[in-house]
Amino acid sequence: MRSLKNILVTGGAGFIGCNFMRVLLQKTPEFTGRIINLDHLTYAGNAASLADIEARFGAQGSGRYFFEKGDICDRVLAESIFKKYNIDTVVHFAAESHVDRSILGPEDFIKTNVFGTFTLLDIARNAWKSDDGIMRNDVLFHHISTDEVYGSLGNSGFFTEQTPYDPHSPYSASKAASDHVAMSYHYTYGIPVTLSNCSNNYGPYQFPEKLIPLMILNIIEGKPLPVYGDGKNIRDWLFVEDHNSAVWGILQKGRCGESYNIGGDNEWENIKLLHYLIKIVSAKTGLVQTKVEQTVKYVTDRPGHDKRYAIDCSKIKKEIGWNQQYTFESGLDKTVDWYLSNKEWTDKIKSGEYLKWIEKCYGTRN
Ligand SMILES: NC(=O)c1ccc[n+]([C@@H]2O[C@H](COP(=O)([O-])OP(=O)(O)OC[C@H]3O[C@@H](n4cnc5c(N)ncnc54)[C@H](O)[C@@H]3O)[C@@H](O)[C@H]2O)c1
């Protein structure tokens, strides 16, 4: 029986991590433990995404939530956190997560995603061994990964857990490497490890350099809507809460040494998705849809841009009993409403650094 009493969430100030903590603390009554969030607060980490959690569950609230600022590569710090909170579960979200940034500067990706993951696993290896050298079996290291490790699909077929890894960007290569390190720690040292490879997420609190929030904000602000290449790249979209309920399912029932694909069964060409988004945002804000459509701008494609991702997630459905709860319509509805009513959150992010960065990514127009 897994303990799940003291969960170390890494990267909890990021998009998926902060939503995960909300799912656990607010919507999962069977979880009665504590969450310790270790986050370096990089450009993608945002303390403002944690304010409500801190108020309700932090020291002034129920005392079930703790924040530790720091780098997962810092062994001394991470080791002390394991001891201080008697960590029995790790849910490892922390990563450099944006493909475009990895193309322009891969070093941080290798450091955080590969070396950082190794550091945490190595600490767990020592912390979870009993005095007689036997690995505890009530602990778990769950490593969060991406479907991008599998490379690109043609017009048909799906990624299964058996699809060979074939990463094409420094981001996906660093995630692939970290997946292998995680599994090697299971086979070599007996650490209970599970792994999940998820498709593209969307939802509240996502940093607006990623497609869906970037487009929502640009539509609202009347800015150009940049589309890479011919816009025909296909992604499988999943609402972030559905990703997180899958992770919670794995924490409870996942078999050690197994990986689980998580997806939305929801493939969209980027350009079709953009037109759908324009329709939704225009309807909610009173903008004229045909006028907004004129702001779509094709820009030079991303180097090595994978054509199509599609996930076969039948294994997690069968073994864990997980299923998506949101349709694309209901998930996007929630997401657009959130961005429309959280202007303060987005305004803070859109500093000079952010604007320069977006220009760097999408600056070259065809
Ligand atoms: N966003 C997606 O669509 C998606 C899809 C599949 C898998 N994933 C994976 O899910 C995880 C979370 O993704 P996200 O979109 O929430 O990312 P994000 O970029 O929004 O958040 C990453 C968080 O990690 C923190 N962080 C970065 N480097 C750190 C370090 N060295 N030490 C401590 N904290 C550090 C950042 O401060 C930030 O809070 C990643 O592992 C990513 O690879 C994401």
Coordinates of C-alpha atoms and ligand atoms in Angstrom, one line a residue:
M1 CA 0.0 0.0 0.0
R2 CA 1.5 3.4 -1.0
S3 CA 1.9 6.0 1.7
L4 CA 1.1 9.1 -0.3
K5 CA 1.4 11.1 2.9
N6 CA 4.2 13.6 2.1
I7 CA 4.2 14.3 -1.6
L8 CA 7.1 16.3 -3.1
V9 CA 5.8 18.1 -6.1
T10 CA 8.6 19.6 -8.2
G11 CA 7.7 22.5 -10.5
G12 CA 4.5 23.2 -8.7
A13 CA 4.6 26.9 -9.6
G14 CA 4.4 26.0 -13.3
F15 CA 1.3 25.3 -15.4
I16 CA 0.5 21.6 -14.8
G17 CA 2.1 21.4 -11.3
C18 CA -0.1 24.2 -9.8
N19 CA -3.2 22.6 -11.3
F20 CA -2.1 19.2 -10.0
M21 CA -1.9 20.6 -6.5
R22 CA -5.3 22.2 -6.8
V23 CA -6.8 18.8 -7.9
L24 CA -5.3 17.0 -5.0
L25 CA -5.9 19.6 -2.3
Q26 CA -9.4 20.8 -3.4
K27 CA -11.0 18.0 -5.3
T28 CA -9.6 14.8 -4.0
P29 CA -11.0 14.1 -0.5
E30 CA -9.3 10.7 -0.3
F31 CA -5.9 12.6 -0.3
T32 CA -5.3 13.7 3.3
G33 CA -1.5 14.2 3.1
R34 CA 0.8 17.1 2.7
I35 CA 2.3 18.7 -0.5
I36 CA 5.7 20.1 -0.5
N37 CA 6.4 22.2 -3.6
L38 CA 10.0 22.6 -4.7
D39 CA 10.3 25.2 -7.5
H40 CA 13.1 27.4 -8.7
L41 CA 10.6 30.1 -9.9
T42 CA 12.2 30.4 -13.3
Y43 CA 10.5 32.6 -15.9
A44 CA 7.8 29.9 -16.2
G45 CA 7.2 29.6 -12.4
N46 CA 4.8 32.0 -11.0
A47 CA 4.2 32.7 -7.3
A48 CA 0.9 34.3 -8.3
S49 CA -0.4 30.9 -9.4
L50 CA 0.0 29.7 -5.8
A51 CA -1.6 32.5 -3.8
D52 CA -5.0 30.7 -3.3
I53 CA -3.3 27.4 -2.4
E54 CA -1.0 29.2 0.0
A55 CA -3.9 31.0 1.7
R56 CA -6.1 28.0 2.1
F57 CA -3.6 25.2 2.7
G58 CA -0.3 26.9 3.8
A59 CA 0.8 27.7 7.3
Q60 CA -2.1 30.2 7.8
G61 CA -4.6 27.6 6.6
S62 CA -4.8 23.9 7.1
G63 CA -1.0 23.5 7.1
R64 CA -0.9 20.9 4.3
Y65 CA 1.0 22.9 1.8
F66 CA 4.7 24.0 2.0
F67 CA 6.7 25.9 -0.5
E68 CA 10.5 25.5 -0.9
K69 CA 12.2 27.7 -3.4
G70 CA 15.2 26.1 -5.1
D71 CA 16.8 24.2 -7.9
I72 CA 16.2 20.5 -8.3
C73 CA 19.9 20.3 -9.3
D74 CA 20.9 21.4 -5.8
R75 CA 21.6 18.1 -4.1
V76 CA 22.1 19.6 -0.6
L77 CA 18.8 21.4 -0.7
A78 CA 16.8 18.6 -2.2
E79 CA 18.3 16.1 0.3
S80 CA 17.4 18.4 3.2
I81 CA 13.8 18.6 1.9
F82 CA 13.5 14.8 1.7
K83 CA 14.6 14.6 5.4
K84 CA 12.7 17.6 6.7
Y85 CA 9.3 16.5 5.3
N86 CA 9.9 12.7 5.3
I87 CA 9.0 12.6 1.6
D88 CA 7.4 9.3 0.5
T89 CA 6.2 10.3 -3.0
V90 CA 7.7 12.4 -5.7
V91 CA 5.7 13.8 -8.6
H92 CA 8.3 15.3 -10.8
F93 CA 7.0 18.0 -13.1
A94 CA 9.9 20.5 -12.9
A95 CA 11.4 21.0 -16.3
E96 CA 12.4 23.5 -18.9
S97 CA 9.3 22.8 -21.1
H98 CA 9.2 25.0 -24.2
V99 CA 10.5 23.5 -27.5
D100 CA 11.3 26.9 -29.0
R101 CA 13.5 27.9 -26.1
S102 CA 15.3 24.6 -26.3
I103 CA 16.2 25.3 -29.9
L104 CA 17.6 28.7 -29.1
G105 CA 19.3 27.6 -25.9
P106 CA 19.5 23.9 -25.1
E107 CA 21.9 24.0 -22.1
D108 CA 19.3 24.7 -19.4
F109 CA 17.2 21.8 -20.8
I110 CA 20.0 19.4 -20.3
K111 CA 20.8 20.7 -16.9
T112 CA 17.3 20.8 -15.4
N113 CA 15.6 18.0 -17.3
V114 CA 18.5 15.4 -17.3
F115 CA 20.8 16.4 -14.4
G116 CA 17.9 17.6 -12.2
T117 CA 16.0 14.4 -12.7
F118 CA 19.1 12.3 -12.0
T119 CA 19.7 14.3 -8.8
L120 CA 16.2 13.7 -7.4
L121 CA 16.3 10.0 -8.2
D122 CA 19.7 9.6 -6.6
I123 CA 18.5 11.3 -3.4
A124 CA 15.4 9.0 -3.4
R125 CA 17.6 6.0 -3.9
N126 CA 19.4 6.8 -0.6
A127 CA 16.5 8.2 1.3
W128 CA 14.2 5.3 0.7
K129 CA 16.5 2.5 1.6
S130 CA 16.0 1.0 5.0
D131 CA 18.9 0.4 7.4
D132 CA 19.3 -3.1 6.1
G133 CA 19.6 -1.9 2.6
I134 CA 16.1 -2.9 1.4
M135 CA 14.2 -0.4 -0.7
R136 CA 10.8 0.7 0.8
N137 CA 7.8 -0.5 -1.1
D138 CA 5.4 2.1 0.1
V139 CA 7.1 5.0 -1.8
L140 CA 6.9 6.1 -5.4
F141 CA 8.8 8.3 -7.8
H142 CA 6.4 9.4 -10.6
H143 CA 8.2 11.0 -13.5
I144 CA 6.1 13.3 -15.8
S145 CA 7.1 13.2 -19.4
T146 CA 5.8 14.0 -22.9
D147 CA 4.6 12.3 -26.0
E148 CA 7.3 14.3 -27.9
V149 CA 9.8 11.6 -26.9
Y150 CA 8.3 9.4 -29.6
G151 CA 9.1 11.7 -32.5
S152 CA 6.6 12.4 -35.3
L153 CA 3.8 10.4 -36.9
G154 CA 2.7 10.3 -40.5
N155 CA -1.0 10.6 -41.4
S156 CA -2.0 7.5 -39.6
G157 CA -1.1 5.5 -36.5
F158 CA -0.7 6.3 -32.8
F159 CA 2.0 6.4 -30.2
T160 CA 1.8 3.4 -27.8
E161 CA 4.0 2.6 -24.8
Q162 CA 5.9 0.3 -27.1
T163 CA 6.7 3.0 -29.7
P164 CA 10.5 3.5 -29.9
Y165 CA 11.9 6.8 -28.7
D166 CA 12.9 9.1 -31.5
P167 CA 13.1 12.7 -30.1
H168 CA 13.7 15.6 -32.5
S169 CA 14.3 18.7 -30.4
P170 CA 16.7 19.4 -27.6
Y171 CA 13.5 19.6 -25.3
S172 CA 12.2 16.2 -26.3
A173 CA 15.7 14.7 -26.3
S174 CA 16.3 15.9 -22.7
K175 CA 12.9 14.5 -21.7
A176 CA 13.7 11.2 -23.4
A177 CA 17.0 11.0 -21.5
S178 CA 15.3 11.7 -18.2
D179 CA 12.8 9.0 -18.9
H180 CA 15.6 6.5 -19.4
V181 CA 17.4 7.6 -16.3
A182 CA 14.2 7.2 -14.2
M183 CA 13.5 3.7 -15.5
S184 CA 17.2 2.8 -15.1
Y185 CA 16.9 3.7 -11.4
H186 CA 13.9 1.3 -11.1
Y187 CA 15.7 -1.6 -12.8
T188 CA 19.2 -1.0 -11.2
Y189 CA 18.3 0.2 -7.7
G190 CA 14.8 -1.1 -7.3
I191 CA 13.2 2.4 -6.7
P192 CA 9.5 2.2 -7.3
V193 CA 9.2 4.4 -10.5
T194 CA 6.2 5.1 -12.7
L195 CA 6.3 7.3 -15.8
S196 CA 3.7 9.0 -17.9
N197 CA 4.0 10.5 -21.4
C198 CA 1.3 13.0 -22.1
S199 CA 0.1 14.9 -25.1
N200 CA -0.3 18.7 -25.3
N201 CA -2.1 20.3 -22.3
Y202 CA -4.2 23.4 -22.1
G203 CA -6.0 25.2 -19.3
P204 CA -5.8 27.9 -16.7
Y205 CA -2.4 29.2 -15.5
Q206 CA -0.5 28.2 -18.7
F207 CA 2.4 30.6 -19.5
P208 CA 1.3 32.5 -22.6
E209 CA 4.2 31.5 -24.8
K210 CA 2.3 28.2 -25.5
L211 CA -0.1 28.1 -28.4
I212 CA -3.5 28.3 -26.8
P213 CA -3.0 31.0 -24.2
L214 CA -0.8 33.0 -26.7
M215 CA -3.6 33.0 -29.2
I216 CA -6.3 33.8 -26.7
L217 CA -4.4 36.9 -25.5
N218 CA -3.4 38.0 -28.9
I219 CA -7.0 37.8 -30.1
I220 CA -8.2 39.8 -27.2
E221 CA -5.5 42.4 -27.7
G222 CA -5.9 42.6 -31.5
K223 CA -2.4 41.4 -32.2
P224 CA -1.3 39.2 -35.1
L225 CA -1.9 35.5 -34.7
P226 CA 1.4 33.7 -35.7
V227 CA 1.1 30.2 -37.2
Y228 CA 4.2 28.2 -37.9
G229 CA 4.7 26.8 -41.5
D230 CA 1.5 25.8 -43.3
G231 CA -0.4 25.4 -40.0
K232 CA -1.1 21.7 -40.7
N233 CA 0.9 20.2 -37.8
I234 CA -1.4 18.1 -35.7
R235 CA -1.4 17.9 -31.9
D236 CA -3.6 15.9 -29.5
W237 CA -5.0 18.3 -26.9
L238 CA -5.9 17.4 -23.3
F239 CA -7.4 19.6 -20.6
V240 CA -4.9 19.9 -17.7
E241 CA -7.4 18.6 -15.1
D242 CA -7.7 15.4 -17.1
H243 CA -3.9 15.0 -17.2
N244 CA -3.8 15.5 -13.4
S245 CA -6.6 13.0 -12.6
A246 CA -4.6 10.5 -14.7
V247 CA -1.5 11.2 -12.6
W248 CA -3.5 10.8 -9.4
G249 CA -4.7 7.5 -10.8
I250 CA -1.2 6.3 -11.5
L251 CA 0.0 7.3 -8.0
Q252 CA -2.6 5.0 -6.5
K253 CA -2.7 2.1 -8.9
G254 CA 0.2 2.4 -11.4
R255 CA 2.5 -0.6 -11.6
C256 CA 6.2 0.1 -10.9
G257 CA 8.5 0.0 -13.9
E258 CA 5.5 0.9 -16.2
S259 CA 4.9 3.9 -18.4
Y260 CA 1.5 5.2 -19.3
N261 CA 0.5 7.3 -22.3
I262 CA -2.1 10.0 -21.5
G263 CA -3.9 11.8 -24.3
G264 CA -7.1 13.6 -25.2
D265 CA -8.3 11.5 -28.2
N266 CA -8.6 14.9 -29.7
E267 CA -6.4 15.7 -32.7
W268 CA -6.4 19.1 -34.3
E269 CA -4.5 20.8 -37.0
N270 CA -3.0 24.0 -35.6
I271 CA -4.8 26.2 -38.1
K272 CA -8.2 24.6 -37.5
L273 CA -7.7 24.9 -33.8
L274 CA -6.9 28.6 -34.2
H275 CA -10.1 29.2 -36.2
Y276 CA -12.1 27.4 -33.6
L277 CA -10.5 29.5 -30.8
I278 CA -11.2 32.7 -32.8
K279 CA -14.9 31.7 -32.9
I280 CA -15.1 31.0 -29.2
V281 CA -13.2 34.1 -28.1
S282 CA -15.0 36.4 -30.5
A283 CA -18.4 35.1 -29.3
K284 CA -17.4 35.7 -25.7
T285 CA -16.0 39.2 -26.2
G286 CA -18.1 40.6 -28.9
L287 CA -15.2 40.8 -31.4
V288 CA -16.1 40.4 -35.1
Q289 CA -14.9 36.9 -36.0
T290 CA -14.2 37.7 -39.7
K291 CA -12.0 40.7 -38.7
V292 CA -10.1 38.6 -36.2
E293 CA -9.5 36.0 -38.8
Q294 CA -7.7 38.5 -40.9
T295 CA -5.0 38.8 -38.3
V296 CA -3.8 35.2 -38.8
K297 CA -0.1 35.4 -40.0
Y298 CA 1.9 32.5 -41.3
V299 CA 5.5 32.7 -40.0
T300 CA 8.7 30.7 -40.8
D301 CA 8.3 27.1 -39.5
R302 CA 10.1 25.9 -36.4
P303 CA 13.2 23.8 -37.3
G304 CA 12.5 20.1 -37.0
H305 CA 8.8 20.8 -36.5
D306 CA 7.2 17.4 -35.8
K307 CA 4.2 16.8 -38.1
R308 CA 1.8 14.9 -36.0
Y309 CA 1.4 13.5 -32.5
A310 CA -1.4 11.2 -31.6
I311 CA -1.7 9.1 -28.5
D312 CA -3.1 5.6 -27.9
C313 CA -4.1 5.9 -24.2
S314 CA -6.0 2.6 -24.0
K315 CA -3.5 1.2 -21.4
I316 CA -4.2 3.8 -18.7
K317 CA -7.9 3.5 -19.4
K318 CA -7.9 -0.2 -19.0
E319 CA -5.4 -0.6 -16.1
I320 CA -6.2 2.5 -14.1
G321 CA -9.8 3.1 -15.0
W322 CA -9.0 6.7 -16.1
N323 CA -11.0 8.6 -18.7
Q324 CA -11.1 12.2 -19.9
Q325 CA -13.9 14.2 -18.2
Y326 CA -13.7 17.2 -20.5
T327 CA -14.6 17.6 -24.1
F328 CA -12.5 20.1 -26.1
E329 CA -15.5 22.4 -26.1
S330 CA -16.0 22.3 -22.3
G331 CA -12.2 22.5 -21.6
L332 CA -11.7 25.5 -23.9
D333 CA -14.7 27.2 -22.5
K334 CA -13.2 27.0 -19.0
T335 CA -9.8 28.1 -20.3
V336 CA -11.0 31.1 -22.3
D337 CA -13.1 32.2 -19.3
W338 CA -10.1 32.0 -17.0
Y339 CA -7.9 34.1 -19.3
L340 CA -10.7 36.7 -19.7
S341 CA -11.2 37.0 -15.9
N342 CA -7.5 36.9 -14.8
K343 CA -6.0 39.9 -16.6
E344 CA -3.9 40.7 -13.5
W345 CA -2.1 37.4 -13.8
T346 CA -1.4 37.7 -17.5
D347 CA -0.5 41.4 -17.3
K348 CA 2.2 40.6 -14.7
I349 CA 3.8 38.0 -16.9
K350 CA 3.8 40.1 -20.0
S351 CA 6.9 42.1 -19.0
G352 CA 9.4 43.5 -21.5
E353 CA 11.4 40.2 -21.4
Y354 CA 8.3 38.2 -22.4
L355 CA 7.5 40.5 -25.4
K356 CA 11.1 40.3 -26.7
W357 CA 10.9 36.6 -26.4
I358 CA 7.7 36.2 -28.4
E359 CA 9.1 38.5 -31.1
K360 CA 12.3 36.3 -31.3
C361 CA 10.1 33.2 -31.8
Y362 CA 7.6 34.5 -34.3
G363 CA 9.4 37.5 -35.7
T364 CA 10.3 36.1 -39.2
R365 CA 7.3 36.5 -41.4
N366 CA 6.7 34.7 -44.7
Ligands
LIG1 N1 2.6 21.6 -21.1 C1 2.4 20.5 -21.8 O1 1.6 20.5 -22.7 C2 3.1 19.2 -21.4 C3 2.7 18.0 -22.0 C4 3.3 16.8 -21.7 C5 4.3 16.8 -20.6 N2 4.6 18.0 -20.0 C6 5.6 17.9 -18.9 O2 4.9 18.3 -17.8 C7 5.8 19.0 -16.9 C8 5.3 20.4 -16.5 O3 5.1 21.1 -17.7 P1 4.5 22.6 -17.6 O4 3.9 22.9 -18.9 O5 3.7 22.8 -16.3 O6 5.9 23.5 -17.5 P2 6.1 25.0 -17.0 O7 7.2 25.4 -17.9 O8 4.8 25.7 -17.0 O9 6.5 24.8 -15.5 C9 7.8 24.3 -15.2 C10 8.0 24.6 -13.7 O10 9.3 24.0 -13.3 C11 10.1 25.0 -12.6 N3 11.5 24.7 -12.8 C12 12.2 24.8 -14.0 N4 13.5 24.5 -13.8 C13 13.6 24.2 -12.5 C14 14.6 23.7 -11.6 N5 15.9 23.6 -12.1 N6 14.4 23.5 -10.3 C15 13.2 23.6 -9.8 N7 12.1 24.1 -10.5 C16 12.3 24.3 -11.8 C17 9.6 26.3 -13.2 O11 9.9 27.4 -12.3 C18 8.2 26.1 -13.4 O12 7.4 26.4 -12.3 C19 7.2 19.1 -17.6 O13 8.0 18.0 -17.2 C20 6.8 18.9 -19.1 O14 7.9 18.3 -19.8 C21 4.1 19.2 -20.4

